[in-house]
Short mmCIF file of C-alpha atoms in Angstrom, two decimals:
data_model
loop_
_atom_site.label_atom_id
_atom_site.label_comp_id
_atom_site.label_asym_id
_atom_site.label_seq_id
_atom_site.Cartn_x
_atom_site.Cartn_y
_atom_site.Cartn_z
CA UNK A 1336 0.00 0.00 0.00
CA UNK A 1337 1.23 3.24 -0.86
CA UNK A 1338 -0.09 5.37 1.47
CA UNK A 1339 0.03 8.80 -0.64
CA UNK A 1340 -1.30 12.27 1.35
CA UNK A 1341 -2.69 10.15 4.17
CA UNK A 1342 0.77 9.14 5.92
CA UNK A 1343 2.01 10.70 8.49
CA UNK A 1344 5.87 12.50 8.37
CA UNK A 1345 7.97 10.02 11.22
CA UNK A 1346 11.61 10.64 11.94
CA UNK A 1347 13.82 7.39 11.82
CA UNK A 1348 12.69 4.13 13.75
CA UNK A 1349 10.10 5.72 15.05
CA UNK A 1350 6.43 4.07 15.75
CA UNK A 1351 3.39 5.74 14.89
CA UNK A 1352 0.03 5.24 17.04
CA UNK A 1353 -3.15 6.80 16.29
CA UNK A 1354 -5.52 7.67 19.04
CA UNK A 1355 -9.16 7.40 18.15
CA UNK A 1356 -12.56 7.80 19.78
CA UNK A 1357 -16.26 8.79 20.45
CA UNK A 1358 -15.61 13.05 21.80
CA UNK A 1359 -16.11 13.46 25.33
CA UNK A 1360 -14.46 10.27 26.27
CA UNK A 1361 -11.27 12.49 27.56
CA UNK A 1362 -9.10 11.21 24.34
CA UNK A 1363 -7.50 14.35 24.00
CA UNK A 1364 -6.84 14.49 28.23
CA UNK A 1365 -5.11 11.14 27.23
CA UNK A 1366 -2.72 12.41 24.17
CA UNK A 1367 -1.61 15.57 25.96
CA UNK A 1368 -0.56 13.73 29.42
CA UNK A 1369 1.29 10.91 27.04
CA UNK A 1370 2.95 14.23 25.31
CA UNK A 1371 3.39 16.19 27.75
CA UNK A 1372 1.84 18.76 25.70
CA UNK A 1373 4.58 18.83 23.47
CA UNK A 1374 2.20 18.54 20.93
CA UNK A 1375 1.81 19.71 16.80
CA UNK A 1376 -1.09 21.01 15.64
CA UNK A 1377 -2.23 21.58 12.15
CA UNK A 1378 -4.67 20.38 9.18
CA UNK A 1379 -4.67 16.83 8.34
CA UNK A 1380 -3.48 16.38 4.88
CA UNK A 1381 -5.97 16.87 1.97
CA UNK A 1382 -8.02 18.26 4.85
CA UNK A 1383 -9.67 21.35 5.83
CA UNK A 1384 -9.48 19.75 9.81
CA UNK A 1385 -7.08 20.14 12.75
CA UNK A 1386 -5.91 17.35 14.48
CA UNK A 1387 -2.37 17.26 16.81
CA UNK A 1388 0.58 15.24 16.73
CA UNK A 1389 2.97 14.37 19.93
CA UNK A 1390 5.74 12.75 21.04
CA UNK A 1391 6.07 10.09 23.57
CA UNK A 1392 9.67 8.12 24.40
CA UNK A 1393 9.22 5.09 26.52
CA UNK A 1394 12.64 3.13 27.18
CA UNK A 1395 14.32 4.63 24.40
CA UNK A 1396 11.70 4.21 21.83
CA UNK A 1397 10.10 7.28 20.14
CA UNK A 1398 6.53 7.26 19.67
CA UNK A 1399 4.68 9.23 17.32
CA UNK A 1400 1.13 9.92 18.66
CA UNK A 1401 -1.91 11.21 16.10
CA UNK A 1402 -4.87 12.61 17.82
CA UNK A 1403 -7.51 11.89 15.36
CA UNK A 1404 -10.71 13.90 15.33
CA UNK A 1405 -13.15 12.44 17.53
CA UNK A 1406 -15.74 10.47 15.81
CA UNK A 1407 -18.40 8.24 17.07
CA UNK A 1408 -18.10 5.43 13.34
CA UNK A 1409 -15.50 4.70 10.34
CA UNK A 1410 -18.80 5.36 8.29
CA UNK A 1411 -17.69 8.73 7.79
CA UNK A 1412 -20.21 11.32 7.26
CA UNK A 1413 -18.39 14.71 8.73
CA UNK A 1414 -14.92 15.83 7.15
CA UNK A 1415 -13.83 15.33 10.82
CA UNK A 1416 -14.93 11.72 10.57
CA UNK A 1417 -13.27 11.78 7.03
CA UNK A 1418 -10.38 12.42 8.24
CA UNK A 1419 -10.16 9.94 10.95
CA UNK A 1420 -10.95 6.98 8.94
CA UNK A 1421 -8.55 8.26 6.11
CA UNK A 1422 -5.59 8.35 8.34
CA UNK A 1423 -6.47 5.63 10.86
CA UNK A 1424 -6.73 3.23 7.58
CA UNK A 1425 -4.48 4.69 5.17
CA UNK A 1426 -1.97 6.91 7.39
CA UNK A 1427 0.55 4.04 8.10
CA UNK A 1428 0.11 3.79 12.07
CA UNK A 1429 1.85 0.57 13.51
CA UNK A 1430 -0.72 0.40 15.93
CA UNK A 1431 -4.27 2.12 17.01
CA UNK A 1432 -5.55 3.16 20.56
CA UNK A 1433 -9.59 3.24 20.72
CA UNK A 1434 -10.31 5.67 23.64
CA UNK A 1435 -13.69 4.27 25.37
CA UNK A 1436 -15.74 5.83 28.32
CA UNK A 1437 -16.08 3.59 31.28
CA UNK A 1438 -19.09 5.08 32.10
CA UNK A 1439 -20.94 4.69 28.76
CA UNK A 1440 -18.74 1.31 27.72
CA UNK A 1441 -21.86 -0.25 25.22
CA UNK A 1442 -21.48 3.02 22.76
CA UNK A 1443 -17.94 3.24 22.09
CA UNK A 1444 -17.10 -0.55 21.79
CA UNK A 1445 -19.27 -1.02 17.93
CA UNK A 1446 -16.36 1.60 16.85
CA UNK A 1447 -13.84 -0.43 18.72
CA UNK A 1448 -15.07 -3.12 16.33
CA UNK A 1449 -14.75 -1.10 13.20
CA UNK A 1450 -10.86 -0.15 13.99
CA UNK A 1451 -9.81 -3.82 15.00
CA UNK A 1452 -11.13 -4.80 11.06
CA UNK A 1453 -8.89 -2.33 9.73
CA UNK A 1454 -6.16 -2.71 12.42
CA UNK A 1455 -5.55 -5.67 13.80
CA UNK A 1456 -2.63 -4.02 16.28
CA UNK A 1457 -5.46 -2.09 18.43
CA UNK A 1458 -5.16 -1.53 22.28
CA UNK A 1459 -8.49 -0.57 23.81
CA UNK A 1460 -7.95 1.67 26.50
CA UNK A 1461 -11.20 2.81 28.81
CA UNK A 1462 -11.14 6.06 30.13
CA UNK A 1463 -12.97 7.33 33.16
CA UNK A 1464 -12.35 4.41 35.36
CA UNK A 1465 -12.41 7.12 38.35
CA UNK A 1466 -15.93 8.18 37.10
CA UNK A 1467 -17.05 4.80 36.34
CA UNK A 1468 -16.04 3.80 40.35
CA UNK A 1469 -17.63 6.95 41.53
CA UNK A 1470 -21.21 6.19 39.75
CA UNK A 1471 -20.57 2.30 40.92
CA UNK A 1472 -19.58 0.94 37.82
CA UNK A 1473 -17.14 -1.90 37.97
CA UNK A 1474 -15.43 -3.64 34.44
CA UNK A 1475 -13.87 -6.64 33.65
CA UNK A 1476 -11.35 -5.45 31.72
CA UNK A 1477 -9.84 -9.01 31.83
CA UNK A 1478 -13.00 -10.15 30.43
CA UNK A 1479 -13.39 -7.88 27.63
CA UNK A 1480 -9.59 -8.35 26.04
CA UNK A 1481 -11.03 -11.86 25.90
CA UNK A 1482 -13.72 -11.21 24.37
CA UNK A 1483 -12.58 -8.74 21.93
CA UNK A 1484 -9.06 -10.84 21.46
CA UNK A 1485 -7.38 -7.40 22.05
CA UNK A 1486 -5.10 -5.89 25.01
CA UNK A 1487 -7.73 -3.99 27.01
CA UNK A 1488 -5.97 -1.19 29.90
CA UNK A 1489 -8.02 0.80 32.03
CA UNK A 1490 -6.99 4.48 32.46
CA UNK A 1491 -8.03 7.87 34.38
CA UNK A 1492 -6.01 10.53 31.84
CA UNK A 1493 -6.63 13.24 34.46
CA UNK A 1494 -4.69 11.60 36.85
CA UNK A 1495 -2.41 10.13 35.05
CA UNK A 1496 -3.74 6.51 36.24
CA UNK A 1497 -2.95 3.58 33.71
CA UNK A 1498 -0.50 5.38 31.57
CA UNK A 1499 2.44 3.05 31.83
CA UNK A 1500 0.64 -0.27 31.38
CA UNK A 1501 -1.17 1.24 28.18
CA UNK A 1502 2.38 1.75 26.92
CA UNK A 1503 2.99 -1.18 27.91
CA UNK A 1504 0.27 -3.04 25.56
CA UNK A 1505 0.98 -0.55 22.89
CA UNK A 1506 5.10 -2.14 22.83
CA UNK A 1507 3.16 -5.55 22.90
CA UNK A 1508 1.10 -5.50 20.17
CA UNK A 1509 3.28 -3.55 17.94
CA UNK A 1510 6.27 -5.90 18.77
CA UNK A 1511 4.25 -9.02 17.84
CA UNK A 1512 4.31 -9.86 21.56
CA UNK A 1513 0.33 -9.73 22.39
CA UNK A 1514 -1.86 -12.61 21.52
CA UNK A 1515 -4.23 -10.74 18.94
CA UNK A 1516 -7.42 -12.28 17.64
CA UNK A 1517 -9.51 -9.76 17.13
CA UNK A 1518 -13.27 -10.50 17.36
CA UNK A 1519 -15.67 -9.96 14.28
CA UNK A 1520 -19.40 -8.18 14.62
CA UNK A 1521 -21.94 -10.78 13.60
CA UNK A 1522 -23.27 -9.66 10.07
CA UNK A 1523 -26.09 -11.37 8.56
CA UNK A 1524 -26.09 -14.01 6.42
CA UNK A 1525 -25.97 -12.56 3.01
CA UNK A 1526 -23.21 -9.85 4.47
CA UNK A 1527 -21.24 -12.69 5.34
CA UNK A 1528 -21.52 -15.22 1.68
CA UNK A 1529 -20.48 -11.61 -0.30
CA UNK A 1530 -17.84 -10.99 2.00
CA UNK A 1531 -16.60 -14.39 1.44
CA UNK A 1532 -16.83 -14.00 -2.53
CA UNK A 1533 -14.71 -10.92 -2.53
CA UNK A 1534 -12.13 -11.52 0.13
CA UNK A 1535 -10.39 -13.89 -1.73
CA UNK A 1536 -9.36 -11.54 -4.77
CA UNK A 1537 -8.49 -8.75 -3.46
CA UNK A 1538 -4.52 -9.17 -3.78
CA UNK A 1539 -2.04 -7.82 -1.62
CA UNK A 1540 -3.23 -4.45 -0.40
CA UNK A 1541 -1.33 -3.78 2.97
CA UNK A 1542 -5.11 -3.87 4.91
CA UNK A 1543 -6.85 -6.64 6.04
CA UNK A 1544 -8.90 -8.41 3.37
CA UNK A 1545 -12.45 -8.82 4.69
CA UNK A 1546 -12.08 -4.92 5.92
CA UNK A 1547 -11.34 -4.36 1.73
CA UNK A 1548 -13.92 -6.86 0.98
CA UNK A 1549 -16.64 -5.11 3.49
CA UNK A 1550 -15.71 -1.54 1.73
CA UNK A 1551 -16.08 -2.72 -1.91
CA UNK A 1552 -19.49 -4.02 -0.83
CA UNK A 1553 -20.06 -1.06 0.79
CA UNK A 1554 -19.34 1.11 -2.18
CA UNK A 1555 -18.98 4.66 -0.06
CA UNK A 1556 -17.71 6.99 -2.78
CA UNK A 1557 -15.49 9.27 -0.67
CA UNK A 1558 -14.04 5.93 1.20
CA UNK A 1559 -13.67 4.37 -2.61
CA UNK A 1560 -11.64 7.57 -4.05
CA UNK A 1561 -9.37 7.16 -0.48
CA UNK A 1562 -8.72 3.76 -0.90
CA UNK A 1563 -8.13 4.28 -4.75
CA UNK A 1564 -5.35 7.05 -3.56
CA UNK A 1565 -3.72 5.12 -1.25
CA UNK A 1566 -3.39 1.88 -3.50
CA UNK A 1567 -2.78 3.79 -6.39
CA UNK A 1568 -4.93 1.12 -8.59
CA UNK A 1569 -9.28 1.14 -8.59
CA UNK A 1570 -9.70 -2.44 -7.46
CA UNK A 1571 -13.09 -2.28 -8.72
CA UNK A 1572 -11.55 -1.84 -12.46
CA UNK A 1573 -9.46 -5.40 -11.77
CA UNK A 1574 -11.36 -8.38 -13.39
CA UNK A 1575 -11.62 -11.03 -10.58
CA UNK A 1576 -12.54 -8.30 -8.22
CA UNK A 1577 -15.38 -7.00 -10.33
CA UNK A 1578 -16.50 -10.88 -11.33
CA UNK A 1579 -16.55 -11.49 -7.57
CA UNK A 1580 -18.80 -8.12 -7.10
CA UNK A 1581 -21.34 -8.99 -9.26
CA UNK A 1582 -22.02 -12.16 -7.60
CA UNK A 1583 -21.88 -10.59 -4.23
CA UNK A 1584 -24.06 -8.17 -4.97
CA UNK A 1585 -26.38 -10.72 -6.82
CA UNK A 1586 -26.78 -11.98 -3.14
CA UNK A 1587 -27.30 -9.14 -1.25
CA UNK A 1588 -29.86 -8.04 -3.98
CA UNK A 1589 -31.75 -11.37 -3.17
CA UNK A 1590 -31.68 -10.57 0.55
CA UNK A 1591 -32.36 -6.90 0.36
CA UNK A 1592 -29.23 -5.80 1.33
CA UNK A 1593 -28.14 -2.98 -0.61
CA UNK A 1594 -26.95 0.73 -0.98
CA UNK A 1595 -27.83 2.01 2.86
CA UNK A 1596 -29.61 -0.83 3.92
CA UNK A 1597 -26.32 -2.68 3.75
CA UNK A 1598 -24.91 0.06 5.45
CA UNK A 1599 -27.01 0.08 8.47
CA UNK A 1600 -26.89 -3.73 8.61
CA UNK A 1601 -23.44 -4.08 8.56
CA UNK A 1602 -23.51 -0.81 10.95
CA UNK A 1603 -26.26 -2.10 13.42
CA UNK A 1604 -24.10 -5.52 13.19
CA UNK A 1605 -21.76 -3.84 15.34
CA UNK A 1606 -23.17 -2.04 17.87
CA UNK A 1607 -25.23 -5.13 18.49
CA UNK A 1608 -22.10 -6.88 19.52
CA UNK A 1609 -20.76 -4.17 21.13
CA UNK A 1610 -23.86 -3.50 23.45
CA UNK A 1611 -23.76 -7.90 23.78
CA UNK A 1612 -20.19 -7.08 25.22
CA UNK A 1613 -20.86 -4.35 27.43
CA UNK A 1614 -23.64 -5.72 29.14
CA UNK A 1615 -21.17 -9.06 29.06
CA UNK A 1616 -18.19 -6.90 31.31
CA UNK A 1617 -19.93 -4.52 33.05
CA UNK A 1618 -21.58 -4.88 36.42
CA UNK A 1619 -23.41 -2.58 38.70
CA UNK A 1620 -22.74 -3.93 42.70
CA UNK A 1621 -26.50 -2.99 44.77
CA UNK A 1622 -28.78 -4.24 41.93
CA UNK A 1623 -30.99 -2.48 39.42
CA UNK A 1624 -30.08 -0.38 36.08
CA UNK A 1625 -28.11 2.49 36.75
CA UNK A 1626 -29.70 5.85 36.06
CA UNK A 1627 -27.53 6.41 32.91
CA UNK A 1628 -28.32 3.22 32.00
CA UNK A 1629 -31.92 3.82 32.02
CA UNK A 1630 -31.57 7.21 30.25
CA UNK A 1631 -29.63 5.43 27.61
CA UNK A 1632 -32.32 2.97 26.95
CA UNK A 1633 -34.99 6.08 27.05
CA UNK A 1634 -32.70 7.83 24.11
CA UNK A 1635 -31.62 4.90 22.09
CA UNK A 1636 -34.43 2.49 22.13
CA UNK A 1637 -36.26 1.17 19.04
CA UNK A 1638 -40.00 3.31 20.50
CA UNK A 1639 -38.81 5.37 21.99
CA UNK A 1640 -34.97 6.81 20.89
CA UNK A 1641 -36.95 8.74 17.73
CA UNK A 1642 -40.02 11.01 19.76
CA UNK A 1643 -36.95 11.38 22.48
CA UNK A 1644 -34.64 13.05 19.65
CA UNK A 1645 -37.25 15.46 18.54
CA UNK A 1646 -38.10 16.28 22.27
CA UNK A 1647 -34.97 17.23 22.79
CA UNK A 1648 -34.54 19.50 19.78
CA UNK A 1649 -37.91 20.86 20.59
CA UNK A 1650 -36.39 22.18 23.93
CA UNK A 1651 -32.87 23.46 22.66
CA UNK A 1652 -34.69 25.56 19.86
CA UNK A 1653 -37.80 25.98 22.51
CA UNK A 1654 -35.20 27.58 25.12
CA UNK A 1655 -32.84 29.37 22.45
CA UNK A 1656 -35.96 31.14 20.05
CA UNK A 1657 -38.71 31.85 23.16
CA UNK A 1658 -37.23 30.48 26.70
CA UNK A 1659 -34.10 33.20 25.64
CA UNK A 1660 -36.90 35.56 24.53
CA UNK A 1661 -37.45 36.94 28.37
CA UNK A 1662 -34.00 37.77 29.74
CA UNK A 1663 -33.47 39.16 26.24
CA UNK A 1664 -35.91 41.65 26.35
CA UNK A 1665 -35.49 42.76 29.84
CA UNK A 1666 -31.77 43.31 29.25
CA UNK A 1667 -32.50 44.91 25.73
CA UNK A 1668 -34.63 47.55 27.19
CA UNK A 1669 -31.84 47.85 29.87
CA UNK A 1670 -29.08 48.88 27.35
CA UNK A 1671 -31.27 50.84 25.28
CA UNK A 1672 -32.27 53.05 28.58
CA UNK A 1673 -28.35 53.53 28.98
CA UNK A 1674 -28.40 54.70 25.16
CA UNK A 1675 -30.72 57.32 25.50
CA UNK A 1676 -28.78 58.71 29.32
CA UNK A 1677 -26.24 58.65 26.40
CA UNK A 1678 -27.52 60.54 24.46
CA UNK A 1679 -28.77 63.25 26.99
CA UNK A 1680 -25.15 62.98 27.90
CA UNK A 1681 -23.52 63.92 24.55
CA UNK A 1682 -26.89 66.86 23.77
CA UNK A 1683 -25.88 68.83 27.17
CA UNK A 1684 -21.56 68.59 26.57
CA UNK A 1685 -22.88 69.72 23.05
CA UNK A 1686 -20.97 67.02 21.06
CA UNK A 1687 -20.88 67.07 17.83
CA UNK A 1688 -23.83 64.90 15.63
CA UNK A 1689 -21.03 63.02 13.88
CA UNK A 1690 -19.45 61.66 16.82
CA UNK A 1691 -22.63 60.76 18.99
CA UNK A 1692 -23.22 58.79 15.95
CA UNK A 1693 -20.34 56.97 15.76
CA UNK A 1694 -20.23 56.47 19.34
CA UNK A 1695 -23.67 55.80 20.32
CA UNK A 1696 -25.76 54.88 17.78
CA UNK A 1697 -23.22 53.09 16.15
CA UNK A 1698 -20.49 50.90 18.42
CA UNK A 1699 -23.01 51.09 21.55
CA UNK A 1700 -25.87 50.29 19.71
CA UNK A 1701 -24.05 47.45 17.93
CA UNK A 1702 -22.57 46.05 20.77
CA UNK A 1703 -25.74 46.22 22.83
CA UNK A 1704 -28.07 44.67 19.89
CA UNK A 1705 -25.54 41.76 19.63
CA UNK A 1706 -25.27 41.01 24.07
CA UNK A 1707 -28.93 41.03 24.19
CA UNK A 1708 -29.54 38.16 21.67
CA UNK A 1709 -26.47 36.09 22.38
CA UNK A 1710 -26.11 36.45 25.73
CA UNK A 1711 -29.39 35.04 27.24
CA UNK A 1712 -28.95 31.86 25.52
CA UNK A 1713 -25.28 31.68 26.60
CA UNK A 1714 -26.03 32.32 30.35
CA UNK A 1715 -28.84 29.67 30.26
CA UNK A 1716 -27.05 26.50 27.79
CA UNK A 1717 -23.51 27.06 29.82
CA UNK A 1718 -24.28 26.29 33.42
CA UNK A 1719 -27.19 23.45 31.91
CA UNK A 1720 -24.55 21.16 29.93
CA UNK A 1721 -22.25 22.13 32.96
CA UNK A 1722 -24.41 20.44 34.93
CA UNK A 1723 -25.19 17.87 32.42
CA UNK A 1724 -21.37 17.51 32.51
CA UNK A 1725 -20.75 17.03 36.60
CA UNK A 1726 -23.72 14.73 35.92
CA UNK A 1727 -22.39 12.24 33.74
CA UNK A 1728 -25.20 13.03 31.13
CA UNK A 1729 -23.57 15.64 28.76
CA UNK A 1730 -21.73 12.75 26.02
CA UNK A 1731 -25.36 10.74 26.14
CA UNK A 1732 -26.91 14.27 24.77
CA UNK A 1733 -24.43 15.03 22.74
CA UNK A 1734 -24.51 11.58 20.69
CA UNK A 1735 -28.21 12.13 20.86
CA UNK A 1736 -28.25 15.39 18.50
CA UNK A 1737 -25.26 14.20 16.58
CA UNK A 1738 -27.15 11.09 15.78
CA UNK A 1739 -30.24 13.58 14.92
CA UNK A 1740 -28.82 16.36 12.23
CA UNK A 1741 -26.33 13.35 11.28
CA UNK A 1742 -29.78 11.91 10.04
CA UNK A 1743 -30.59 15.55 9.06
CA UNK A 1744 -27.56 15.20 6.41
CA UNK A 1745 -25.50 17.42 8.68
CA UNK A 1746 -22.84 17.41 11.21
CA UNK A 1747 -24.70 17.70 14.56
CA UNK A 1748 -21.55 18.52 16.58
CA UNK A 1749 -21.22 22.00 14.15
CA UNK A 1750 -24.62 22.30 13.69
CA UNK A 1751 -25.34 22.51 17.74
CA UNK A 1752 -22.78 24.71 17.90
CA UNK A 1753 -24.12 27.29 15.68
#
């Protein structure tokens, strides 16, 4: 594999490990304490995203760390998701870390999944223990690198917990020394015979060959042009490859498996397994669900995750457009009382019209117009997803409306911010 515009610049002998995972699951905490914020920052190549790279040395060995943007699946939809699969499967790392939160372990092991096709060399590392503990989670993390057939370290970034065995794994698996078989999602049928038709011809590619197979089913035109770049051939254009396509698709088409509805098979594949494996690992000591637990269920469930979705957006527009509307006018006719003491100000010193223009009616009014409409909404959406933060809740809303203008055809993480 050639690589191209996706690989990353690495000095002599040095190893290259990109860090991946959901946001809000304190991956970045994680690269800057490994760094020791001796970090590069700057737009991913072909890119219009930032993303930071960092240095670690562990006995001698340089490390070269990529801090991909976060990204919640490899089915990219978001240049910032883009760019993370591009580099995580073309960008030459010798090994991945998938950065999972202990607290919310079911949602970020279906991407765990989707690296460990693509990169066999993956450490899973879960984040948060200290949270997890605090809300009375406890993990098998033994368990889990069973299950997944992956090194598995728990971590607390923040306080620098876990740091040195993670390295640890990370030497392992990119030294050959770990025992690595990686665990598959269970696909359906169909998924599974064209998989099997196609992963026999692909040819030496540098990638795993059911991940190529799975893509070429697939058929996602930005991931096809990337994987065209960084072979430097169309596999699609090669005869036994596009022989062993038709067929494949000839069974999917018989099972109704095709263009998205393969997708979200192959997609709901994985977080099926995922979830299996959470529920597998985790245990909560004094019986019952877990409030987040519950909430999660309320927000993702088959019923009810839809009418939950547009509740949710109905109160974040509900509290920005008429909630806001209050404060707003209270301190708009507030300012606009000091604008006209203003302006009895500059009348009796006799100022000139020109500058009580330019003054008043122009930077104060400005400047008052703009802090009472953005400023309500501020003071009221800060110290909620604060609180939704100290809470443990804010990541569960946040996937929430990314899942919902995601379905919208946007990006809900730019879109929310707006």
């Amino acid at each position: 594999m050639t690589g191209g515009a996706f690989c990353l610049e690495r000095r002599q002998g040095e190893r290259v490990v990109a860090l991946t995972g959901s946001p809000n699951v304190g991956k970045s905490t994680l690269f800057n304490t490994l760094t020791g914020l001796r970090q590069h920052t700057g737009n991913w190549p072909g890119k219009t995203v930032t993303g930071a790279t960092g240095r670690h040395v562990r006995h001698g060995q340089d490390y070269l760390l990529a801090d991909l943007p976060g990204t919640y699946s490899l089915l990219a939809r978001s240049p910032e998701e883009v760019a993370a699969r591009d580099l995580l499967c073309f960008g030459g790392a010798d090994a991945a870390v998938v950065v999972c939160d202990a607290a919310s372990l079911e949602r970020s092991l279906g991407l765990v999944l989707q690296v460990m096709e693509v990169q066999p060399k993956t450490v899973v590392c879960v984040n948060l223990m200290d949270e997890a503990r605090k809300n009375g989670v406890e993990i098998d993390l033994n368990g889990l690198a069973q299950r997944l057939g992956a090194p598995v370290v728990g971590t607390s970034a923040g306080r620098r917990e876990g740091l040195e065995p993670l390295m640890e794994a990370v030497e392992s698996v990119i030294e050959g020394r770990a025992d690595l078989h990686p665990v598959s999602a269970d696909y359906p049928t169909a998924v599974e015979t064209a998989t099997a038709l196609v992963e026999p011809v692909v040819g030496e590619t540098g990638l795993p060959a059911r991940w190529v197979a799975l893509s070429l089913l697939e058929g996602e035109p930005g991931l096809m042009e990337s994987l065209r770049m960084a072979l430097g051939r169309d596999l699609r254009e090669e005869e036994p490859v596009a022989a062993a396509l038709e067929k494949a698709q000839q069974v999917l088409t018989k099972s109704g498996l095709t263009g998205p509805v393969f997708q979200e098979a192959v997609a709901a594949a994985q977080i099926r397994k995922g979830a299996a494996l959470a529920r597998e690992v985790m245990t909560t000591p004094g019986g019952g669900p877990r409030w987040g637990r519950r909430l999660d269920h309320l927000l993702t469930g088959r019923l009810t995750g839809t009418p939950a979705m547009l509740a949710l957006l109905a109160l974040v527009f509900w509290i920005t457009i008429a909630g806001a509307q209050v404060p707003s006018d209270l301190l708009s006719k507030a300012l606009f009382w000091v604008q006209d003491r203003l302006t009895d100000l500059f009348t009796y010193l006799g100022a000139p019209g020109w500058l009580h223009g330019a003054l008043v009616l122009g930077a104060y009014r400005t400047l008052a117009w703009v802090t009472a409409v953005m400023l309500p909404p501020m003071a009221i959406f800060f110290p909620l997803f604060t609180l939704l933060e100290d809470l443990g809740y804010l990541p569960r809303v946040a996937f929430l409306l990314d899942h919902a203008f995601q379905k919208a055809g946007s990006c809900g993480k730019q879109a929310l911010t707006m």
